[in-house]
Amino acid sequence: MRVGVLTGGGDCPGLNAVIRAVTKSLIHHGRCEVIGIEDGFDGLMSDPPRVRPLDWDGVSGILHTGGTILGTSNSANPLRDEATTRQVARNARELGLDMLVVIGGDGTMSLAHGLQRRIGLECIGVPKTIDNDIANCERSFGFDTAVATATEGLRRIESTAYSHHRVMIVETMGRHAGWLALESGMAAGADIILLPEIDFDLGSIIERCRERERRQRYTIICIGEGAKETGASLTVREHVAGSPEPMRLGGVANVLRERLQPHLKSEVRATVLGHLQRGGDPTPFDRVLATRFGHHAAELVIAGASGRMVTLQCGAIGSVAMSDVANVQRTVPVDHDLVVTGRDIGICFGER
Ligand code: F6P
């Protein structure tokens, strides 16, 4: 069998661990030939395609490294027009691909699902994202590392907030899902956590900051990039035309700073953690999860179970139909136990 592997969408720590596990498992069990596609779907759309062989030695020593040795793209869209989709079909045929393992987020899963339906390219999905927002998957690899990085960022901000008696707003990534803000905010002991799933009321934030001005004299606010004030619109950093995910978020921490400062005695500062959260070596948890995901993807390839995405549910590795994942986002339920816990220990979620 000839099996292609590509990494699509924004990168995250643990991609190389999947590439290593899937390649080694396929070579070991399936006597397969593995081909790496460069720069996500971009490499499969170009003429000629950009590919490289993946062998045992070529994927050795990459388990602990961040990023992806194959490169990625979060703007390539193989379904953007007929000619592009035909080119992908031609490339897949000429490369002799029997199956394609796509490692990506919900956007990449939707594209893989679409390709399988449109041109019959058989795909297996592996869920990755620091946003942890893939449907039917309780944890994607990359998330644990991003939580650790964001938590460390918040803790570093806290010491300077304390010294200067300031209100510090720290913005995490996560798009329309608040998992990263919620877990890092909880782990760092933030005083206020603002999630995309709960529109915030400025008055309640002012009230909490004033109360802390009187007692603790500094306040840490952790805000997800997709959060917004009641009645306001999302803070969009840029639009990328033709991309599967055209709206890039970012900057809401600065918007909140402007809104908050006139009402407080303390100085208010904003920090956007940005791509720091996507970089660096994966945590041991992510290395192990990515290895389990990669191994199971290889098992699905060997079983010929195309159209499935590897998943983690109730701690067990399994798979779900890609059609159940494509174009669906897993957001934080407002009654999630971590939110309830937060409320009960006095964290403000910006609710009136
Ligand atoms: O989906 C992963 C992610 O890091 C989001 O959290 C963030 O909104 C987006 O990608 C950033 O994309 P870019 O790398 O294009 O700025």
mmCIF file of C-alpha atoms and ligand atoms in Angstrom:
data_model
loop_
_atom_site.group_PDB
_atom_site.id
_atom_site.type_symbol
_atom_site.label_atom_id
_atom_site.label_comp_id
_atom_site.label_asym_id
_atom_site.label_seq_id
_atom_site.Cartn_x
_atom_site.Cartn_y
_atom_site.Cartn_z
ATOM 1 C CA MET A 1 0.000 0.000 0.000
ATOM 2 C CA ARG A 2 1.081 3.583 -0.607
ATOM 3 C CA VAL A 3 -0.074 5.888 2.143
ATOM 4 C CA GLY A 4 0.211 9.688 2.134
ATOM 5 C CA VAL A 5 0.530 11.732 5.327
ATOM 6 C CA LEU A 6 -0.126 15.449 5.586
ATOM 7 C CA THR A 7 -0.455 18.027 8.368
ATOM 8 C CA GLY A 8 -3.075 20.743 7.696
ATOM 9 C CA GLY A 9 -4.256 23.940 9.383
ATOM 10 C CA GLY A 10 -2.348 25.795 12.104
ATOM 11 C CA ASP A 11 0.505 23.773 13.582
ATOM 12 C CA CYS A 12 0.635 22.580 17.171
ATOM 13 C CA PRO A 13 3.021 20.658 19.408
ATOM 14 C CA GLY A 14 2.775 16.892 18.853
ATOM 15 C CA LEU A 15 2.420 16.789 15.051
ATOM 16 C CA ASN A 16 5.836 15.200 14.634
ATOM 17 C CA ALA A 17 4.983 12.572 17.238
ATOM 18 C CA VAL A 18 1.967 11.552 15.110
ATOM 19 C CA ILE A 19 4.000 11.511 11.887
ATOM 20 C CA ARG A 20 6.556 9.270 13.620
ATOM 21 C CA ALA A 21 3.987 6.882 15.108
ATOM 22 C CA VAL A 22 1.878 6.518 11.980
ATOM 23 C CA THR A 23 4.907 5.992 9.732
ATOM 24 C CA LYS A 24 6.651 3.481 11.999
ATOM 25 C CA SER A 25 3.409 1.558 12.667
ATOM 26 C CA LEU A 26 2.595 1.338 8.959
ATOM 27 C CA ILE A 27 6.088 0.164 8.079
ATOM 28 C CA HIS A 28 6.159 -2.309 10.987
ATOM 29 C CA HIS A 29 2.702 -3.871 10.662
ATOM 30 C CA GLY A 30 1.495 -3.069 7.221
ATOM 31 C CA ARG A 31 4.619 -3.227 5.064
ATOM 32 C CA CYS A 32 3.402 0.055 3.608
ATOM 33 C CA GLU A 33 5.252 2.710 1.706
ATOM 34 C CA VAL A 34 4.693 6.110 3.333
ATOM 35 C CA ILE A 35 4.852 9.442 1.526
ATOM 36 C CA GLY A 36 4.890 12.823 3.272
ATOM 37 C CA ILE A 37 2.926 15.604 1.546
ATOM 38 C CA GLU A 38 4.551 18.994 2.111
ATOM 39 C CA ASP A 39 2.734 22.088 3.415
ATOM 40 C CA GLY A 40 -0.648 20.492 3.997
ATOM 41 C CA PHE A 41 -3.114 20.402 1.099
ATOM 42 C CA ASP A 42 -0.935 22.943 -0.684
ATOM 43 C CA GLY A 43 1.551 20.174 -1.551
ATOM 44 C CA LEU A 44 -1.227 18.017 -3.003
ATOM 45 C CA MET A 45 -2.736 20.885 -5.016
ATOM 46 C CA SER A 46 0.442 21.969 -6.762
ATOM 47 C CA ASP A 47 1.738 20.741 -10.092
ATOM 48 C CA PRO A 48 3.910 18.741 -9.643
ATOM 49 C CA PRO A 49 2.901 17.733 -6.088
ATOM 50 C CA ARG A 50 5.405 18.422 -3.318
ATOM 51 C CA VAL A 51 6.131 15.128 -1.589
ATOM 52 C CA ARG A 52 8.948 13.244 0.095
ATOM 53 C CA PRO A 53 9.348 9.625 1.175
ATOM 54 C CA LEU A 54 9.012 8.928 4.889
ATOM 55 C CA ASP A 55 11.058 6.022 6.185
ATOM 56 C CA TRP A 56 12.020 4.675 9.619
ATOM 57 C CA ASP A 57 15.168 6.759 9.999
ATOM 58 C CA GLY A 58 13.538 9.857 8.541
ATOM 59 C CA VAL A 59 11.005 9.973 11.363
ATOM 60 C CA SER A 60 13.409 9.051 14.155
ATOM 61 C CA GLY A 61 14.408 11.678 16.723
ATOM 62 C CA ILE A 62 11.384 13.940 16.143
ATOM 63 C CA LEU A 63 9.069 12.756 18.945
ATOM 64 C CA HIS A 64 9.826 15.643 21.278
ATOM 65 C CA THR A 65 10.058 18.433 18.694
ATOM 66 C CA GLY A 66 7.437 21.143 18.067
ATOM 67 C CA GLY A 67 6.019 22.179 14.682
ATOM 68 C CA THR A 68 5.791 19.752 11.767
ATOM 69 C CA ILE A 69 8.647 18.389 9.669
ATOM 70 C CA LEU A 70 6.250 18.318 6.692
ATOM 71 C CA GLY A 71 5.198 21.960 6.885
ATOM 72 C CA THR A 72 1.547 23.035 6.904
ATOM 73 C CA SER A 73 -0.883 25.595 5.514
ATOM 74 C CA ASN A 74 -4.064 27.002 7.009
ATOM 75 C CA SER A 75 -5.170 28.728 3.812
ATOM 76 C CA ALA A 76 -4.864 25.934 1.201
ATOM 77 C CA ASN A 77 -8.288 24.806 -0.007
ATOM 78 C CA PRO A 78 -8.316 21.795 -2.381
ATOM 79 C CA LEU A 79 -12.055 22.293 -2.922
ATOM 80 C CA ARG A 80 -11.846 25.971 -3.811
ATOM 81 C CA ASP A 81 -12.681 25.343 -7.528
ATOM 82 C CA GLU A 82 -13.116 22.505 -10.038
ATOM 83 C CA ALA A 83 -9.634 22.858 -11.558
ATOM 84 C CA THR A 84 -7.908 22.603 -8.167
ATOM 85 C CA THR A 85 -9.922 19.563 -7.118
ATOM 86 C CA ARG A 86 -9.156 17.888 -10.481
ATOM 87 C CA GLN A 87 -5.436 18.593 -9.955
ATOM 88 C CA VAL A 88 -5.592 16.938 -6.513
ATOM 89 C CA ALA A 89 -7.298 13.878 -8.056
ATOM 90 C CA ARG A 90 -4.630 13.684 -10.784
ATOM 91 C CA ASN A 91 -1.791 14.003 -8.249
ATOM 92 C CA ALA A 92 -3.274 11.343 -5.976
ATOM 93 C CA ARG A 93 -3.615 8.975 -8.940
ATOM 94 C CA GLU A 94 -0.081 9.605 -10.229
ATOM 95 C CA LEU A 95 1.396 9.203 -6.748
ATOM 96 C CA GLY A 96 -0.509 5.915 -6.444
ATOM 97 C CA LEU A 97 -2.051 6.921 -3.090
ATOM 98 C CA ASP A 98 -4.271 4.192 -1.668
ATOM 99 C CA MET A 99 -5.033 6.175 1.457
ATOM 100 C CA LEU A 100 -4.280 9.611 2.920
ATOM 101 C CA VAL A 101 -3.777 10.285 6.629
ATOM 102 C CA VAL A 102 -4.723 13.904 7.366
ATOM 103 C CA ILE A 103 -3.613 15.360 10.671
ATOM 104 C CA GLY A 104 -5.598 18.522 11.326
ATOM 105 C CA GLY A 105 -8.422 20.407 12.987
ATOM 106 C CA ASP A 106 -12.093 20.631 12.070
ATOM 107 C CA GLY A 107 -11.344 22.644 8.908
ATOM 108 C CA THR A 108 -8.909 19.980 7.674
ATOM 109 C CA MET A 109 -11.396 17.214 8.532
ATOM 110 C CA SER A 110 -14.082 18.985 6.486
ATOM 111 C CA LEU A 111 -11.722 19.237 3.511
ATOM 112 C CA ALA A 112 -10.703 15.567 3.787
ATOM 113 C CA HIS A 113 -14.343 14.545 4.055
ATOM 114 C CA GLY A 114 -15.173 16.669 0.993
ATOM 115 C CA LEU A 115 -12.295 15.166 -1.029
ATOM 116 C CA GLN A 116 -13.361 11.645 -0.176
ATOM 117 C CA ARG A 117 -16.915 12.403 -1.372
ATOM 118 C CA ARG A 118 -15.920 14.391 -4.457
ATOM 119 C CA ILE A 119 -12.978 12.403 -5.882
ATOM 120 C CA GLY A 120 -13.024 9.200 -3.838
ATOM 121 C CA LEU A 121 -9.685 9.893 -2.121
ATOM 122 C CA GLU A 122 -9.779 7.625 0.927
ATOM 123 C CA CYS A 123 -8.850 9.525 4.086
ATOM 124 C CA ILE A 124 -8.212 8.815 7.762
ATOM 125 C CA GLY A 125 -8.250 11.802 10.139
ATOM 126 C CA VAL A 126 -6.159 12.523 13.229
ATOM 127 C CA PRO A 127 -7.422 15.414 15.406
ATOM 128 C CA LYS A 128 -4.932 18.136 16.317
ATOM 129 C CA THR A 129 -5.467 21.619 17.662
ATOM 130 C CA ILE A 130 -4.550 23.779 20.604
ATOM 131 C CA ASP A 131 -8.212 24.911 20.548
ATOM 132 C CA ASN A 132 -9.494 21.459 21.647
ATOM 133 C CA ASP A 133 -12.689 22.176 19.724
ATOM 134 C CA ILE A 134 -13.075 19.052 17.565
ATOM 135 C CA ALA A 135 -16.453 17.385 17.891
ATOM 136 C CA ASN A 136 -16.644 13.891 19.394
ATOM 137 C CA CYS A 137 -13.109 14.123 20.758
ATOM 138 C CA GLU A 138 -12.565 15.031 24.388
ATOM 139 C CA ARG A 139 -8.922 15.990 23.920
ATOM 140 C CA SER A 140 -6.823 16.789 20.867
ATOM 141 C CA PHE A 141 -3.054 16.662 21.202
ATOM 142 C CA GLY A 142 -1.399 20.089 21.344
ATOM 143 C CA PHE A 143 -3.935 21.384 23.836
ATOM 144 C CA ASP A 144 -2.089 20.233 26.952
ATOM 145 C CA THR A 145 1.097 21.977 25.806
ATOM 146 C CA ALA A 146 -0.783 25.187 24.972
ATOM 147 C CA VAL A 147 -2.478 25.159 28.393
ATOM 148 C CA ALA A 148 0.939 24.770 30.055
ATOM 149 C CA THR A 149 2.390 27.668 28.030
ATOM 150 C CA ALA A 150 -0.593 29.966 28.630
ATOM 151 C CA THR A 151 -0.592 29.103 32.346
ATOM 152 C CA GLU A 152 3.068 29.985 32.609
ATOM 153 C CA GLY A 153 2.372 33.273 30.776
ATOM 154 C CA LEU A 154 -0.413 34.125 33.209
ATOM 155 C CA ARG A 155 1.773 33.320 36.219
ATOM 156 C CA ARG A 156 4.580 35.542 34.914
ATOM 157 C CA ILE A 157 2.117 38.373 34.385
ATOM 158 C CA GLU A 158 0.854 37.947 37.936
ATOM 159 C CA SER A 159 4.137 38.887 39.583
ATOM 160 C CA THR A 160 4.394 42.155 37.679
ATOM 161 C CA ALA A 161 0.659 42.832 38.221
ATOM 162 C CA TYR A 162 1.294 42.481 41.960
ATOM 163 C CA SER A 163 4.293 44.845 41.980
ATOM 164 C CA HIS A 164 2.490 47.609 40.079
ATOM 165 C CA HIS A 165 -1.007 47.061 41.499
ATOM 166 C CA ARG A 166 -2.358 46.720 37.995
ATOM 167 C CA VAL A 167 -5.227 45.056 36.224
ATOM 168 C CA MET A 168 -3.644 42.722 33.671
ATOM 169 C CA ILE A 169 -5.621 41.280 30.784
ATOM 170 C CA VAL A 170 -4.112 38.202 29.122
ATOM 171 C CA GLU A 171 -5.576 36.962 25.835
ATOM 172 C CA THR A 172 -5.369 33.315 24.817
ATOM 173 C CA MET A 173 -6.071 31.758 21.412
ATOM 174 C CA GLY A 174 -8.842 29.186 20.912
ATOM 175 C CA ARG A 175 -11.053 30.759 18.219
ATOM 176 C CA HIS A 176 -14.738 30.295 19.095
ATOM 177 C CA ALA A 177 -14.072 27.796 21.886
ATOM 178 C CA GLY A 178 -13.042 28.790 25.392
ATOM 179 C CA TRP A 179 -11.231 25.595 26.453
ATOM 180 C CA LEU A 180 -7.768 27.140 26.418
ATOM 181 C CA ALA A 181 -8.838 30.269 28.332
ATOM 182 C CA LEU A 182 -10.832 28.189 30.800
ATOM 183 C CA GLU A 183 -8.152 25.617 31.632
ATOM 184 C CA SER A 184 -5.206 28.011 31.688
ATOM 185 C CA GLY A 185 -7.217 30.602 33.616
ATOM 186 C CA MET A 186 -8.204 28.000 36.192
ATOM 187 C CA ALA A 187 -4.670 26.605 36.393
ATOM 188 C CA ALA A 188 -3.173 30.066 36.949
ATOM 189 C CA GLY A 189 -5.825 31.177 39.455
ATOM 190 C CA ALA A 190 -7.117 34.051 37.298
ATOM 191 C CA ASP A 191 -9.685 36.297 39.019
ATOM 192 C CA ILE A 192 -11.823 36.815 35.925
ATOM 193 C CA ILE A 193 -12.138 34.354 33.011
ATOM 194 C CA LEU A 194 -13.953 35.469 29.869
ATOM 195 C CA LEU A 195 -15.049 32.836 27.358
ATOM 196 C CA PRO A 196 -16.501 33.040 23.845
ATOM 197 C CA GLU A 197 -19.449 31.003 25.105
ATOM 198 C CA ILE A 198 -20.515 33.625 27.701
ATOM 199 C CA ASP A 199 -20.927 37.219 26.503
ATOM 200 C CA PHE A 200 -19.554 39.455 29.213
ATOM 201 C CA ASP A 201 -21.112 42.401 30.973
ATOM 202 C CA LEU A 202 -18.642 45.266 31.444
ATOM 203 C CA GLY A 203 -20.341 46.348 34.691
ATOM 204 C CA SER A 204 -19.675 43.049 36.413
ATOM 205 C CA ILE A 205 -15.985 43.180 35.436
ATOM 206 C CA ILE A 206 -15.647 46.762 36.707
ATOM 207 C CA GLU A 207 -17.319 45.732 39.951
ATOM 208 C CA ARG A 208 -14.932 42.785 40.462
ATOM 209 C CA CYS A 209 -11.823 44.888 39.644
ATOM 210 C CA ARG A 210 -12.920 47.645 42.062
ATOM 211 C CA GLU A 211 -13.519 45.145 44.792
ATOM 212 C CA ARG A 212 -10.014 43.741 44.244
ATOM 213 C CA GLU A 213 -8.567 47.273 44.109
ATOM 214 C CA ARG A 214 -9.817 47.687 47.682
ATOM 215 C CA ARG A 215 -8.516 44.304 48.933
ATOM 216 C CA GLN A 216 -5.757 42.662 46.816
ATOM 217 C CA ARG A 217 -4.805 45.655 44.640
ATOM 218 C CA TYR A 218 -4.197 43.668 41.475
ATOM 219 C CA THR A 219 -6.407 41.639 39.153
ATOM 220 C CA ILE A 220 -5.702 38.997 36.498
ATOM 221 C CA ILE A 221 -8.195 38.665 33.649
ATOM 222 C CA CYS A 222 -7.828 35.736 31.249
ATOM 223 C CA ILE A 223 -9.826 36.243 28.049
ATOM 224 C CA GLY A 224 -10.276 33.903 25.071
ATOM 225 C CA GLU A 225 -9.780 35.630 21.704
ATOM 226 C CA GLY A 226 -13.365 34.785 20.687
ATOM 227 C CA ALA A 227 -14.963 36.421 23.755
ATOM 228 C CA LYS A 228 -17.058 39.548 23.361
ATOM 229 C CA GLU A 229 -19.050 42.043 25.390
ATOM 230 C CA THR A 230 -22.837 41.652 25.279
ATOM 231 C CA GLY A 231 -24.109 43.390 22.162
ATOM 232 C CA ALA A 232 -20.618 43.828 20.642
ATOM 233 C CA SER A 233 -19.144 41.964 17.679
ATOM 234 C CA LEU A 234 -16.113 39.659 17.543
ATOM 235 C CA THR A 235 -12.657 41.237 17.392
ATOM 236 C CA VAL A 236 -11.281 40.181 14.019
ATOM 237 C CA ARG A 237 -7.546 40.519 13.312
ATOM 238 C CA GLU A 238 -7.778 39.829 9.550
ATOM 239 C CA HIS A 239 -9.811 38.176 6.822
ATOM 240 C CA VAL A 240 -8.031 35.668 4.580
ATOM 241 C CA ALA A 241 -10.007 35.323 1.345
ATOM 242 C CA GLY A 242 -10.455 31.772 -0.006
ATOM 243 C CA SER A 243 -9.183 30.159 3.199
ATOM 244 C CA PRO A 244 -11.249 27.399 4.815
ATOM 245 C CA GLU A 245 -11.104 29.556 7.977
ATOM 246 C CA PRO A 246 -11.283 33.121 6.548
ATOM 247 C CA MET A 247 -11.757 34.991 9.825
ATOM 248 C CA ARG A 248 -8.667 35.290 12.053
ATOM 249 C CA LEU A 249 -9.477 36.495 15.562
ATOM 250 C CA GLY A 250 -7.277 38.446 17.968
ATOM 251 C CA GLY A 251 -6.991 41.713 19.874
ATOM 252 C CA VAL A 252 -10.013 41.579 22.173
ATOM 253 C CA ALA A 253 -7.712 42.122 25.196
ATOM 254 C CA ASN A 254 -6.869 45.587 23.876
ATOM 255 C CA VAL A 255 -10.524 46.349 23.203
ATOM 256 C CA LEU A 256 -11.381 45.393 26.772
ATOM 257 C CA ARG A 257 -8.487 47.466 28.109
ATOM 258 C CA GLU A 258 -9.869 50.591 26.390
ATOM 259 C CA ARG A 259 -13.351 49.913 27.754
ATOM 260 C CA LEU A 260 -12.153 49.210 31.296
ATOM 261 C CA GLN A 261 -9.482 51.851 31.938
ATOM 262 C CA PRO A 262 -11.779 54.916 32.293
ATOM 263 C CA HIS A 263 -13.654 53.163 35.117
ATOM 264 C CA LEU A 264 -10.678 52.113 37.284
ATOM 265 C CA LYS A 265 -8.023 53.791 39.417
ATOM 266 C CA SER A 266 -5.472 51.057 38.670
ATOM 267 C CA GLU A 267 -3.606 51.033 35.380
ATOM 268 C CA VAL A 268 -4.855 48.397 32.961
ATOM 269 C CA ARG A 269 -2.479 46.541 30.614
ATOM 270 C CA ALA A 270 -3.166 43.953 27.919
ATOM 271 C CA THR A 271 -0.985 41.070 26.703
ATOM 272 C CA VAL A 272 -1.800 38.878 23.705
ATOM 273 C CA LEU A 273 -0.001 35.535 24.148
ATOM 274 C CA GLY A 274 -0.406 34.732 20.435
ATOM 275 C CA HIS A 275 1.686 32.125 18.664
ATOM 276 C CA LEU A 276 3.806 31.372 21.735
ATOM 277 C CA GLN A 277 0.915 29.033 22.561
ATOM 278 C CA ARG A 278 1.415 27.020 19.366
ATOM 279 C CA GLY A 279 5.188 26.658 19.567
ATOM 280 C CA GLY A 280 7.697 24.646 21.543
ATOM 281 C CA ASP A 281 8.170 21.024 22.530
ATOM 282 C CA PRO A 282 5.038 18.990 23.304
ATOM 283 C CA THR A 283 4.439 18.025 26.932
ATOM 284 C CA PRO A 284 4.854 14.338 27.859
ATOM 285 C CA PHE A 285 1.033 14.032 27.838
ATOM 286 C CA ASP A 286 0.829 15.336 24.259
ATOM 287 C CA ARG A 287 3.718 13.128 23.089
ATOM 288 C CA VAL A 288 1.947 10.061 24.424
ATOM 289 C CA LEU A 289 -1.506 11.064 23.124
ATOM 290 C CA ALA A 290 -0.089 11.911 19.680
ATOM 291 C CA THR A 291 1.715 8.550 19.572
ATOM 292 C CA ARG A 292 -1.496 6.694 20.484
ATOM 293 C CA PHE A 293 -3.410 8.654 17.821
ATOM 294 C CA GLY A 294 -0.784 7.975 15.148
ATOM 295 C CA HIS A 295 -0.688 4.266 15.945
ATOM 296 C CA HIS A 296 -4.474 3.976 15.767
ATOM 297 C CA ALA A 297 -4.554 5.873 12.467
ATOM 298 C CA ALA A 298 -2.204 3.218 11.070
ATOM 299 C CA GLU A 299 -4.505 0.486 12.382
ATOM 300 C CA LEU A 300 -7.442 2.129 10.589
ATOM 301 C CA VAL A 301 -5.410 2.329 7.370
ATOM 302 C CA ILE A 302 -4.542 -1.359 7.562
ATOM 303 C CA ALA A 303 -8.184 -2.226 8.317
ATOM 304 C CA GLY A 304 -9.260 -0.148 5.292
ATOM 305 C CA ALA A 305 -11.558 1.942 7.512
ATOM 306 C CA SER A 306 -11.441 5.117 5.441
ATOM 307 C CA GLY A 307 -13.686 8.073 6.283
ATOM 308 C CA ARG A 308 -12.942 7.704 10.011
ATOM 309 C CA MET A 309 -11.201 10.086 12.413
ATOM 310 C CA VAL A 310 -9.247 8.826 15.405
ATOM 311 C CA THR A 311 -10.704 10.059 18.666
ATOM 312 C CA LEU A 312 -10.406 9.980 22.448
ATOM 313 C CA GLN A 313 -13.617 9.417 24.378
ATOM 314 C CA CYS A 314 -13.812 8.602 28.103
ATOM 315 C CA GLY A 315 -10.041 8.095 28.022
ATOM 316 C CA ALA A 316 -10.199 5.391 25.321
ATOM 317 C CA ILE A 317 -8.844 5.614 21.784
ATOM 318 C CA GLY A 318 -11.421 4.896 19.089
ATOM 319 C CA SER A 319 -12.744 6.443 15.914
ATOM 320 C CA VAL A 320 -15.786 8.315 14.597
ATOM 321 C CA ALA A 321 -17.103 8.998 11.100
ATOM 322 C CA MET A 322 -15.515 12.113 9.639
ATOM 323 C CA SER A 323 -18.976 13.238 8.593
ATOM 324 C CA ASP A 324 -19.840 13.549 12.305
ATOM 325 C CA VAL A 325 -16.916 15.918 12.828
ATOM 326 C CA ALA A 326 -16.796 18.018 9.650
ATOM 327 C CA ASN A 327 -17.995 21.597 10.180
ATOM 328 C CA VAL A 328 -18.938 21.006 13.826
ATOM 329 C CA GLN A 329 -17.251 22.795 16.719
ATOM 330 C CA ARG A 330 -17.079 21.569 20.291
ATOM 331 C CA THR A 331 -17.473 24.592 22.524
ATOM 332 C CA VAL A 332 -17.567 24.880 26.334
ATOM 333 C CA PRO A 333 -21.046 24.162 27.747
ATOM 334 C CA VAL A 334 -21.965 27.040 30.076
ATOM 335 C CA ASP A 335 -22.755 24.474 32.771
ATOM 336 C CA HIS A 336 -19.461 22.573 32.301
ATOM 337 C CA ASP A 337 -18.197 21.338 35.672
ATOM 338 C CA LEU A 338 -15.098 23.541 35.462
ATOM 339 C CA VAL A 339 -17.256 26.631 34.937
ATOM 340 C CA VAL A 340 -19.520 25.628 37.828
ATOM 341 C CA THR A 341 -16.441 25.007 39.991
ATOM 342 C CA GLY A 342 -15.027 28.388 39.002
ATOM 343 C CA ARG A 343 -18.233 30.202 39.918
ATOM 344 C CA ASP A 344 -18.358 28.411 43.272
ATOM 345 C CA ILE A 345 -14.809 29.422 44.163
ATOM 346 C CA GLY A 346 -15.468 33.053 43.313
ATOM 347 C CA ILE A 347 -14.124 33.405 39.773
ATOM 348 C CA CYS A 348 -16.018 35.984 37.737
ATOM 349 C CA PHE A 349 -17.088 34.859 34.242
ATOM 350 C CA GLY A 350 -18.405 38.309 33.349
ATOM 351 C CA GLU A 351 -22.009 37.327 33.900
ATOM 352 C CA ARG A 352 -24.457 39.947 35.133
HETATM 353 O O1 F6P B 1 -6.748 27.014 15.345
HETATM 354 C C1 F6P B 1 -5.511 27.253 15.929
HETATM 355 C C2 F6P B 1 -5.231 28.719 16.074
HETATM 356 O O2 F6P B 1 -4.008 28.876 16.755
HETATM 357 C C3 F6P B 1 -6.351 29.516 16.748
HETATM 358 O O3 F6P B 1 -6.358 29.370 18.152
HETATM 359 C C4 F6P B 1 -6.032 30.912 16.266
HETATM 360 O O4 F6P B 1 -7.176 31.713 16.256
HETATM 361 C C5 F6P B 1 -5.538 30.683 14.864
HETATM 362 O O5 F6P B 1 -5.093 29.338 14.799
HETATM 363 C C6 F6P B 1 -4.425 31.622 14.464
HETATM 364 O O6 F6P B 1 -4.142 31.444 13.113
HETATM 365 P P1 F6P B 1 -2.879 32.093 12.400
HETATM 366 O O7 F6P B 1 -1.689 31.216 12.683
HETATM 367 O O8 F6P B 1 -3.255 32.092 10.957
HETATM 368 O O9 F6P B 1 -2.680 33.452 12.961
#
